[in-house]
CSV table of C-alpha atoms in Angstrom, one decimal:
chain,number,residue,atom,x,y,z
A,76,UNK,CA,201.4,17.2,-51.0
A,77,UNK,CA,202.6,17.8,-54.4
A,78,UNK,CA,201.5,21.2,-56.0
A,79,UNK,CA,199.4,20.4,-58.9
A,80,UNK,CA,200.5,21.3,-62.2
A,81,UNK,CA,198.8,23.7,-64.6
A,82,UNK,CA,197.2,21.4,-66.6
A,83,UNK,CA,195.5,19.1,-63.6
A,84,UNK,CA,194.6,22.4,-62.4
A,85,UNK,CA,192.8,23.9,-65.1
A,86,UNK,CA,191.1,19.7,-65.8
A,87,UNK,CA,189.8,20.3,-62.0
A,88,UNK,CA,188.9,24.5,-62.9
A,89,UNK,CA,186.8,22.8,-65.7
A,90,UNK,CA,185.0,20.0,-63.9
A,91,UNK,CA,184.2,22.3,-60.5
A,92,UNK,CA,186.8,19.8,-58.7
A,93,UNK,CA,188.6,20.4,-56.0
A,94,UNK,CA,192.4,19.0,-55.2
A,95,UNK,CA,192.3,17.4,-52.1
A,96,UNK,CA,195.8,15.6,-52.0
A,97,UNK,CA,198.4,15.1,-55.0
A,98,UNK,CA,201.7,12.9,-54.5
A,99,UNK,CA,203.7,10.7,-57.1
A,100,UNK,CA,201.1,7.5,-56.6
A,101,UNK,CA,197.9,9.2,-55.9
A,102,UNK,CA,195.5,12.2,-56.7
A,103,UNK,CA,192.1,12.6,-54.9
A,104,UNK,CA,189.5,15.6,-55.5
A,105,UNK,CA,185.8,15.9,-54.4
A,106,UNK,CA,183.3,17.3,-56.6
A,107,UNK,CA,180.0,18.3,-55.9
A,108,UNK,CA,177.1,15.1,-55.7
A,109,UNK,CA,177.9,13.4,-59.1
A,110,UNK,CA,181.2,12.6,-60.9
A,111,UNK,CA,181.2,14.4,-64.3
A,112,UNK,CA,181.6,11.9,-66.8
A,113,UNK,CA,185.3,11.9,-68.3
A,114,UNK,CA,186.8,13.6,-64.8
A,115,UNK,CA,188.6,10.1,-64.2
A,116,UNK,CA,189.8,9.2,-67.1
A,117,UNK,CA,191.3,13.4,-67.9
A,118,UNK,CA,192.7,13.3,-64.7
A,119,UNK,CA,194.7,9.7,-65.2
A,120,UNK,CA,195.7,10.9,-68.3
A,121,UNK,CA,197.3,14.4,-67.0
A,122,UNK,CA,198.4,13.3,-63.9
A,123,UNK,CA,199.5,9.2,-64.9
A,124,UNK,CA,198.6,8.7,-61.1
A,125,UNK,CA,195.5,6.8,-59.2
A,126,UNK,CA,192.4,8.9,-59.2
A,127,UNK,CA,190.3,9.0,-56.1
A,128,UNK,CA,186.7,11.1,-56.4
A,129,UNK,CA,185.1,11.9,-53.6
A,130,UNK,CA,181.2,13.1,-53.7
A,131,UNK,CA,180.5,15.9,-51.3
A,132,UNK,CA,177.5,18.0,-51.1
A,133,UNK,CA,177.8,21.6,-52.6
A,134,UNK,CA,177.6,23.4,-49.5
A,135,UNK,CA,180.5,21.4,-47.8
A,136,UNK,CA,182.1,21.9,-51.2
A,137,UNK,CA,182.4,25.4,-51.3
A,138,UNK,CA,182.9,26.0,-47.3
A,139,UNK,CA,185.9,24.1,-48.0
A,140,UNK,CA,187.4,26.2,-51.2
A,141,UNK,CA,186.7,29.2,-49.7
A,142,UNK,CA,189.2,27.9,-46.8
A,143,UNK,CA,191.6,27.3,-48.6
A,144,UNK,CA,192.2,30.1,-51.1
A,145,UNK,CA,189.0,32.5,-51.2
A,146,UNK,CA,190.4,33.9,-47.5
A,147,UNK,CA,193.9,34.8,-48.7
A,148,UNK,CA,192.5,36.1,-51.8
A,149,UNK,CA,190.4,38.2,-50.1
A,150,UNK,CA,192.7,39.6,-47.7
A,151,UNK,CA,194.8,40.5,-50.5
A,152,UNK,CA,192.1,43.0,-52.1
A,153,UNK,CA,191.5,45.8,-49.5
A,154,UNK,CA,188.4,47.9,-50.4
A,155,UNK,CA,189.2,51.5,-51.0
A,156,UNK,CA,185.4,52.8,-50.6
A,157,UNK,CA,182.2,52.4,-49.0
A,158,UNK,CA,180.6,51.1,-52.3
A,159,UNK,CA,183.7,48.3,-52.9
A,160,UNK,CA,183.3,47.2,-49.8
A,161,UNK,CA,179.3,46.7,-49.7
A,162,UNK,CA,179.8,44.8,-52.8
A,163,UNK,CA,182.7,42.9,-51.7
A,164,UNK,CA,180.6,41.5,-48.2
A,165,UNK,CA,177.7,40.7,-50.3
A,166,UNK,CA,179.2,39.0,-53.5
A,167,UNK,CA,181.7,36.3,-50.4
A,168,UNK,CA,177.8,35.9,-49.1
A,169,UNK,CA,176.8,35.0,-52.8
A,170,UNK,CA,179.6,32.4,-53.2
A,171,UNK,CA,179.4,31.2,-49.9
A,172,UNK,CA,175.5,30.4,-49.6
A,173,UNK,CA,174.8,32.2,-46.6
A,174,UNK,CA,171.1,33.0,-46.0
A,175,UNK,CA,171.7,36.2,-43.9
A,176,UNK,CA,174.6,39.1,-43.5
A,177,UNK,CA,175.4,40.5,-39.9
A,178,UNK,CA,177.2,43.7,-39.6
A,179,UNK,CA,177.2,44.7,-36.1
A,180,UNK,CA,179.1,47.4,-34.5
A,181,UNK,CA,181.7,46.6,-31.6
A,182,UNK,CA,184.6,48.1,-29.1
A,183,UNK,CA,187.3,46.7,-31.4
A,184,UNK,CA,185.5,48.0,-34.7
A,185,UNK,CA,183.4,46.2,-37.1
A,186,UNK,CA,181.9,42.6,-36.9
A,187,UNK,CA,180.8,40.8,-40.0
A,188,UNK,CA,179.2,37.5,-39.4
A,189,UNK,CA,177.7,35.1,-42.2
A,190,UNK,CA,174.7,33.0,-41.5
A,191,UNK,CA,175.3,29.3,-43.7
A,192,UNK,CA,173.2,26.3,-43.3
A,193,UNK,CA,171.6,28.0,-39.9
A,194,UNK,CA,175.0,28.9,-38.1
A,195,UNK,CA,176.9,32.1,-38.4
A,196,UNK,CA,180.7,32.2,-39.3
A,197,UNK,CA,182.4,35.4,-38.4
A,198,UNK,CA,184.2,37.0,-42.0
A,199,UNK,CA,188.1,36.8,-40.6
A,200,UNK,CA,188.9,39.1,-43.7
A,201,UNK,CA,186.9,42.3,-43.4
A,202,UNK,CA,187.2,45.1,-46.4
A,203,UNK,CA,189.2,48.4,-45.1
A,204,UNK,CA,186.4,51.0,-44.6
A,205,UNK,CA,184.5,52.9,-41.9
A,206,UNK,CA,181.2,51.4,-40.8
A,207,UNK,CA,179.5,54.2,-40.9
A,208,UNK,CA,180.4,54.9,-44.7
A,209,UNK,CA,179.6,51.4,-45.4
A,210,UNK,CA,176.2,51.1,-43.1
A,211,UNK,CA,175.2,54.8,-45.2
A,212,UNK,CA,176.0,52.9,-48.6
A,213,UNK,CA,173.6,49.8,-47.4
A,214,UNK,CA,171.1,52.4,-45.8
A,215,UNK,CA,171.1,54.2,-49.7
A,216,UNK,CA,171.0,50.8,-51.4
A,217,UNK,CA,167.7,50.0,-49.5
A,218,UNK,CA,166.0,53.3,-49.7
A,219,UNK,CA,166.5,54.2,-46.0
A,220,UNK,CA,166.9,57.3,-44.5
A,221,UNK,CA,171.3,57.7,-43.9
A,222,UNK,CA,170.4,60.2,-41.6
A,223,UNK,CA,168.1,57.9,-39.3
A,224,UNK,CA,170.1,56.3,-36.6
A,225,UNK,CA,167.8,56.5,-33.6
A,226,UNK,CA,165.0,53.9,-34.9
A,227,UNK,CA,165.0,50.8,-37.3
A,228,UNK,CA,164.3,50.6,-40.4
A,229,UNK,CA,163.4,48.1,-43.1
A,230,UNK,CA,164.1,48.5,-47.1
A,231,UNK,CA,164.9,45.7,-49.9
A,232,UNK,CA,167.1,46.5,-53.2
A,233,UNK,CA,168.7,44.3,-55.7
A,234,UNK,CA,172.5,44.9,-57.0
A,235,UNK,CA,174.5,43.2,-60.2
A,236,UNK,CA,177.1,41.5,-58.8
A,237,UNK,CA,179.2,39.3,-60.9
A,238,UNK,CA,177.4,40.1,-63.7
A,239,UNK,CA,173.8,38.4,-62.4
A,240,UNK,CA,171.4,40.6,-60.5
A,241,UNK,CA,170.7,39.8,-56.6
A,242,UNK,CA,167.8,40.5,-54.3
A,243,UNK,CA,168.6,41.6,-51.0
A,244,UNK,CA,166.3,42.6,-47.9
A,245,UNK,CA,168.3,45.3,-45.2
A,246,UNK,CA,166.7,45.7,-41.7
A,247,UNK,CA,168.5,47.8,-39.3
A,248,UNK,CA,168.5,48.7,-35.2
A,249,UNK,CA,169.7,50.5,-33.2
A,250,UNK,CA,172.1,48.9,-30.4
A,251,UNK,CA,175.0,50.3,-27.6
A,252,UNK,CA,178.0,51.5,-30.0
A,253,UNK,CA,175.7,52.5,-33.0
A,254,UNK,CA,173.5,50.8,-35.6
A,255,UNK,CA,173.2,46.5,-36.5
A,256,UNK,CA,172.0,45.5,-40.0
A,257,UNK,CA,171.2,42.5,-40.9
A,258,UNK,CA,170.4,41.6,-44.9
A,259,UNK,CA,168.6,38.8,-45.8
A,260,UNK,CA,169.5,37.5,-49.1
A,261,UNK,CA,166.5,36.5,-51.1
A,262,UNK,CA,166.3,34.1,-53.5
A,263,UNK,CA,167.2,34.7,-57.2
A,264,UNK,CA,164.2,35.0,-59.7
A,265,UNK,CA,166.4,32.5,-62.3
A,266,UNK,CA,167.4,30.2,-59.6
A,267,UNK,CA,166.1,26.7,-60.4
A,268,UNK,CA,162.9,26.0,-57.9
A,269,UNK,CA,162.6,21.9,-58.5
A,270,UNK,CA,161.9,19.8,-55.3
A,271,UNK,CA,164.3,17.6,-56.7
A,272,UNK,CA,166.7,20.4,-55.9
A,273,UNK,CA,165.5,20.8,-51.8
A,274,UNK,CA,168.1,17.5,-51.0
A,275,UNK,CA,165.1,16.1,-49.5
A,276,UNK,CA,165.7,11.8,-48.9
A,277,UNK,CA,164.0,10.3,-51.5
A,278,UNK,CA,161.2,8.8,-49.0
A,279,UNK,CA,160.5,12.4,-47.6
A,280,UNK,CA,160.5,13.8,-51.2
A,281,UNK,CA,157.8,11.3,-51.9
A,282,UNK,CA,155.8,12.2,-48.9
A,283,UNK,CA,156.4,15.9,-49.8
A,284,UNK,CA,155.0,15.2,-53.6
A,285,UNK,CA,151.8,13.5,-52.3
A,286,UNK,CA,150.9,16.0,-50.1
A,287,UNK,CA,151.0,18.5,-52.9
A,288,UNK,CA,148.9,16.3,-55.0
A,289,UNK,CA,146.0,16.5,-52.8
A,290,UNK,CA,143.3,19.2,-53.8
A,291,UNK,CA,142.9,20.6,-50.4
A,292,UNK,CA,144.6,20.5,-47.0
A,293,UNK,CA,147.3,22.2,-44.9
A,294,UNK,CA,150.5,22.0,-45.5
A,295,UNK,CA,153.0,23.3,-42.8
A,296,UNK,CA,156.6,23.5,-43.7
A,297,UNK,CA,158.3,24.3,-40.3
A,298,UNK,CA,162.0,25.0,-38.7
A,299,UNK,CA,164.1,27.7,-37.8
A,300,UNK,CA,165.3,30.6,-39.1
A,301,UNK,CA,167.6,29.9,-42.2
A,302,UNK,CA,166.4,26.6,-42.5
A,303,UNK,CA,165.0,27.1,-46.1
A,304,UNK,CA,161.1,26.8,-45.4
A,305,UNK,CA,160.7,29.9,-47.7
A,306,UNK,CA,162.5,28.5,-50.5
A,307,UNK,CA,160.3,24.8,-49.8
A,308,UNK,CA,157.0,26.5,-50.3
A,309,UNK,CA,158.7,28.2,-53.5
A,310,UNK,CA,159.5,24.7,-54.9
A,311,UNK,CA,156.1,23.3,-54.1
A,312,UNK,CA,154.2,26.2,-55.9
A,313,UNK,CA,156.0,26.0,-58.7
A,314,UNK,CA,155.5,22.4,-58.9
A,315,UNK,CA,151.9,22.8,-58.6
A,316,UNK,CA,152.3,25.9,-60.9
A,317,UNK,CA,149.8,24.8,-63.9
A,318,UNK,CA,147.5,26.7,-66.5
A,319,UNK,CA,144.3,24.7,-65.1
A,320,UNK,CA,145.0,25.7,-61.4
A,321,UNK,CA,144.8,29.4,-59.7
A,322,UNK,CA,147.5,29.7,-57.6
A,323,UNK,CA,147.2,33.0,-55.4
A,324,UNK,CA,150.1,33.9,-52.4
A,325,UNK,CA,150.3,36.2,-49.8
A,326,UNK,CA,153.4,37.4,-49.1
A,327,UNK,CA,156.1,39.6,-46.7
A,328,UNK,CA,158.0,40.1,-48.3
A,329,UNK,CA,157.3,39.2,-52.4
A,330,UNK,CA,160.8,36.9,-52.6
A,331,UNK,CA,160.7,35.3,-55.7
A,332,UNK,CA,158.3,36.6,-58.4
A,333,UNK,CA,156.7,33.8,-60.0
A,334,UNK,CA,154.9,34.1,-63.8
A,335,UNK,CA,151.5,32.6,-63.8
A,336,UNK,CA,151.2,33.1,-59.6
A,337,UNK,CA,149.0,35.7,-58.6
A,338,UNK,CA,151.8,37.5,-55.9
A,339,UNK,CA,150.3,40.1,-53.1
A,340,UNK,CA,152.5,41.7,-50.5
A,341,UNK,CA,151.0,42.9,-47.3
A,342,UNK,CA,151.8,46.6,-46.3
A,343,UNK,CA,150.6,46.8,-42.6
A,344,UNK,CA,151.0,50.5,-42.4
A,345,UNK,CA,148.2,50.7,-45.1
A,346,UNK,CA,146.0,48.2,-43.0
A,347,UNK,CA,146.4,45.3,-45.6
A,348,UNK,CA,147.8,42.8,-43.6
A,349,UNK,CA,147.9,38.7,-43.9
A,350,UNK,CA,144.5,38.2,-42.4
A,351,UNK,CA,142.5,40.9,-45.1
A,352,UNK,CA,144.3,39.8,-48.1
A,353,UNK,CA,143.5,35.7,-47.2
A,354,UNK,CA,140.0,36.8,-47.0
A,355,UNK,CA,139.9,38.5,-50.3
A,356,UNK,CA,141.8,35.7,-51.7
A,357,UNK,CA,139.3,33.2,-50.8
A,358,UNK,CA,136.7,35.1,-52.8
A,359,UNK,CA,139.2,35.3,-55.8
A,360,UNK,CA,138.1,31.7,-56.9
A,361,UNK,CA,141.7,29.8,-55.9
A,362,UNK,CA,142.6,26.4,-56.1
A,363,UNK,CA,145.8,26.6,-54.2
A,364,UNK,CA,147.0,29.5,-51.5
A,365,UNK,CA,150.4,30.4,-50.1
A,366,UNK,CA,151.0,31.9,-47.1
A,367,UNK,CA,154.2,33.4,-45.9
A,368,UNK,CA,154.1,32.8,-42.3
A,369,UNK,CA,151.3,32.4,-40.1
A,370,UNK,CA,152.4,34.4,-37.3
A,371,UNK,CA,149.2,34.7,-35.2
A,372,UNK,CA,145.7,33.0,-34.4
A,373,UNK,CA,143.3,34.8,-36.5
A,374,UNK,CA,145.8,33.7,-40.0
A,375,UNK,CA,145.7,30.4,-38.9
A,376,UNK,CA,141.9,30.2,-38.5
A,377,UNK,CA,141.4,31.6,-41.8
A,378,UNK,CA,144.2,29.1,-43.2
A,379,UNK,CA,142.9,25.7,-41.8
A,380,UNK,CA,139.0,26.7,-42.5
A,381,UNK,CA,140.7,27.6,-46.1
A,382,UNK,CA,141.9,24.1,-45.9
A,383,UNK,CA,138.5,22.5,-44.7
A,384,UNK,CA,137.1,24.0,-47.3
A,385,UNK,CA,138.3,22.9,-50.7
A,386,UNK,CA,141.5,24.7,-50.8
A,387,UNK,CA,145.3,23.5,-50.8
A,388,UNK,CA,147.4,26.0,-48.5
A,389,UNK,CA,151.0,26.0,-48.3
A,390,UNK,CA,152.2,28.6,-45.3
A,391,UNK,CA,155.3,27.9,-42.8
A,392,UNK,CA,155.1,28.2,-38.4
A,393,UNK,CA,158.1,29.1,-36.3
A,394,UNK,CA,159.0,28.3,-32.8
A,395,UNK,CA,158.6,24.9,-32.6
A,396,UNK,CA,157.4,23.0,-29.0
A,397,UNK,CA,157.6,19.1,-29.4
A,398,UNK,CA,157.1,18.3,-25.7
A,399,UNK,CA,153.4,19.9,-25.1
A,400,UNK,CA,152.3,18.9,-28.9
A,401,UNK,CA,153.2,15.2,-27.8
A,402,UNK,CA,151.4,15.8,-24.4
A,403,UNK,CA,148.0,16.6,-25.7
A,404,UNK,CA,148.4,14.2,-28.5
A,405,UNK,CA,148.6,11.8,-26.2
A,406,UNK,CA,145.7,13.2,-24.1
A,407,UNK,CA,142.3,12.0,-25.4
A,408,UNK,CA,140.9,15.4,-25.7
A,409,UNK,CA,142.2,18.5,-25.9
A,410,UNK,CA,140.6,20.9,-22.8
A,411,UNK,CA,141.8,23.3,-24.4
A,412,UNK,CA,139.9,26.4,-24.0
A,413,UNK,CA,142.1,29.6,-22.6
A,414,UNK,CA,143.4,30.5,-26.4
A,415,UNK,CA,146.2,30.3,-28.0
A,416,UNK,CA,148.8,32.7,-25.7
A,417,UNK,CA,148.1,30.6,-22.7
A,418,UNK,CA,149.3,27.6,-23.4
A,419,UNK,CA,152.7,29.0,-24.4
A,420,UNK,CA,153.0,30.4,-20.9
A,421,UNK,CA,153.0,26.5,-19.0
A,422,UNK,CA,156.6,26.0,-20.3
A,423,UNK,CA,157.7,24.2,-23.1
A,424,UNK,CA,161.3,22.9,-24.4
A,425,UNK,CA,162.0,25.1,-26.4
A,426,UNK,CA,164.0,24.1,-30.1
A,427,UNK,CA,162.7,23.2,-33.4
A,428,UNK,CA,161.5,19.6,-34.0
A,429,UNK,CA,162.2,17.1,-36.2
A,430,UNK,CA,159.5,16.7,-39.3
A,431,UNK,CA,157.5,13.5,-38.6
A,432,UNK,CA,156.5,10.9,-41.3
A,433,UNK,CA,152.8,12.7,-42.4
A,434,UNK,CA,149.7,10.6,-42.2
A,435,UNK,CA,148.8,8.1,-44.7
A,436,UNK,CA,145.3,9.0,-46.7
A,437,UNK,CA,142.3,7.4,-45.5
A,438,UNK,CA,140.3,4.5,-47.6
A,439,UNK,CA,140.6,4.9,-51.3
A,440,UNK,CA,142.9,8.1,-51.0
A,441,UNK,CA,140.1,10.2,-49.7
A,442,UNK,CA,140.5,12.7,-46.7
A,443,UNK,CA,143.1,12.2,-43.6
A,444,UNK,CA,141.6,10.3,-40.4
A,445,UNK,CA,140.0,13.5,-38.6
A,446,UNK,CA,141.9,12.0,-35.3
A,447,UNK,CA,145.4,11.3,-37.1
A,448,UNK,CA,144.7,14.8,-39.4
A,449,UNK,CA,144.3,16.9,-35.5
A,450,UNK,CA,147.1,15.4,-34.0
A,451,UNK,CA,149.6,16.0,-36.9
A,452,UNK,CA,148.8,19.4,-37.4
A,453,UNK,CA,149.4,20.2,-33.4
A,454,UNK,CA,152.6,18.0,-33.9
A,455,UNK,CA,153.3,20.9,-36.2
A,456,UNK,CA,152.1,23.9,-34.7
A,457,UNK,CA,153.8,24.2,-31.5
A,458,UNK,CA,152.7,25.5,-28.3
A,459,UNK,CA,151.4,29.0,-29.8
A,460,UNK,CA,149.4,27.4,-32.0
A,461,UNK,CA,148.2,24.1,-30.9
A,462,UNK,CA,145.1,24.1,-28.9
A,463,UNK,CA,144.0,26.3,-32.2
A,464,UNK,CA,144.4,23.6,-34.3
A,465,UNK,CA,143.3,21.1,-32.1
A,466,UNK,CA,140.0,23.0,-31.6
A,467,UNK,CA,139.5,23.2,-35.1
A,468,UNK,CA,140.7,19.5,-36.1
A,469,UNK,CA,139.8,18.0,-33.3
A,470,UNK,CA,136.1,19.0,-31.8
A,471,UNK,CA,135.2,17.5,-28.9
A,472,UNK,CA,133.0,14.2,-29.1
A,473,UNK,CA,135.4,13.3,-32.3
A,474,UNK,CA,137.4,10.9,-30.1
């Protein structure tokens, strides 16, 4: 391959292309989604070759600049302090899209790992410094104690990098060889939150926009970790985000502050945890209610009777079991009656599973089938939560 001349380079700098191959006859780049309009034409004219575009998604996009020339750039900048290098690890996360950092300690010194589109990539060019020094800069960053190594700790700080501000959440453990962290990186305030932005197929995206155009009901937007459930529920408040409607959250953390939202974060060491602030939020007069996560049976019960009973909830589940959802879908009745713990105990496959198509609105776009409404939302439970829901949805004699 040819090396591009300055002029196709800076035509590519200026349309976010990238040069894929460049002879006498033929130059091809990929671009993100769309071609701009007048990349072809610039392109013939500087180059007086055949122009091929490719359309690749952004993330594939930049996973594939930062292989080519972010690594030798990187390894080319050592860091010369504990500050440098914090900045350095977080601002390749930044321009990589990665949803999580992991610094781990090891025999052979320091492991840096990146967490994009649900799998980690280890960082082959780590910044020169001691991890200690650079754990102690995160640990100060966050608000933690430096001088804590014996038990974990959680904090959450934001940093300018780049010139744009950048919400991070740190969480470290001890482990054999010293201390792990792990920062999350939340989503910016300014980002764009459309669901046209989620990539969702167009017939999911309409499934997704009907759901959120019913006045009450459960949503459930499930998967695992990294998977971007947080960000969903972002996209489909803020569509729903509307002078005539309350719209009231419940959060752990608060992620993305939204204007017009009414945002509460639970602090369990001060006893206000998911299940007290969903009860006072259900005498605050809401129309629609986010919560985080329901991570136990008590939130649920207060989410689907909040659904039942003229509400619209938005909350995500974790740990997905396809297998014994299908089972007792397929059962006729649930006989269910040992709780929720128990029947996580039978064995299950575990793995996250696919979203199904939801169920179509009953006569006249009233309320969903109570049969078809019980058996979705146990579809979308999993085992820890199912014979809950299907209690709740799906009383015996309804069959």
């Amino acid at each position: 391959m040819n090396p591009p001349d300055d002029a196709i380079t800076a035509l590519c700098q200026r349309y976010r292309a990238l040069i894929l191959q460049h002879d006498a006859d033929r130059l091809r780049v990929a671009v993100a989604e769309s071609v701009p309009p007048g990349l072809s034409e610039a392109l013939h004219f500087a180059s007086q070759c055949q122009i091929e575009i490719e359309c690749w998604p952004q993330a594939r996009l930049d996973q594939r600049q930062h292989a080519d020339t972010g690594r030798v750039a990187r390894e080319e900048t050592p860091a010369e302090s504990a500050i440098e290098a914090a900045e350095l690890i977080l601002r390749q996360a930044l321009e990589r899209r990665a949803s999580d950092v992991h610094i781990e300690p090891g025999a052979e010194g320091m492991r840096v790992r990146l967490r994009i589109d649900g799998v980690l990539h280890p960082l082959s060019s780590l910044p020169v410094t001691q991890p200690a020094a650079l754990l102690a800069r995160l640990k100060i960053l966050g608000g933690l104690d430096i001088a804590e190594r014996r038990l974990p700790q959680d904090g959450q700080f934001s940093l300018a990098i780049a010139g744009q501000s950048a919400s991070f959440r740190l969480a470290t453990l001890p482990v054999y060889g010293g201390e792990k962290a792990v920062i999350r990186l939340l989503q910016s305030e300014s980002a764009a939150l459309s669901l046209d932005k989620l990539g969702l197929p167009p017939a999911q995206l309409r499934l997704f926009t009907a759901a959120l155009a019913q006045p009450q009901g459960l949503i459930l937007v499930t998967g695992p970790t990294g998977s971007g459930k947080t960000f969903t529920l972002y996209s489909g408040l803020s569509a729903l985000n509307r002078p005539e409607k309350n719209l009231c959250s419940v959060e752990d953390p608060i992620e993305i502050p939204l204007s017009g939202i009414n945002q509460t974060q639970i602090h369990n060491r001060k006893g206000l945890d998911f299940n007290r602030v969903l009860r006072a939020l259900l005498r605050q007069d809401p129309d629609v209610i986010m919560v985080g996560e329901i991570r136990d049976a008590e939130t649920a019960e207060i989410a689907v009777k909040a659904a039942q009973t003229g509400h619209l909830v938005l909350s995500t589940a974790h740990q997905l079991h396809r297998r014994d959802a299908d089972a007792a879908a397929a059962d006729g009745h649930p006989r269910l009656s040992a709780g929720p713990g128990a029947e996580a105990d039978r064995g299950s496959t575990p793995g996250p599973a696919p979203l199904p198509p939801l169920p179509s609105a009953g006569p006249g776009g009233g309320a969903l089938p109570h049969r078809n409404l019980a058996r979705h939302a146990a579809d979308l439970a999993g085992a820890r939560l199912r014979s809950l829901f299907l209690r709740l949805l799906w009383p015996a004699g309804a069959v």
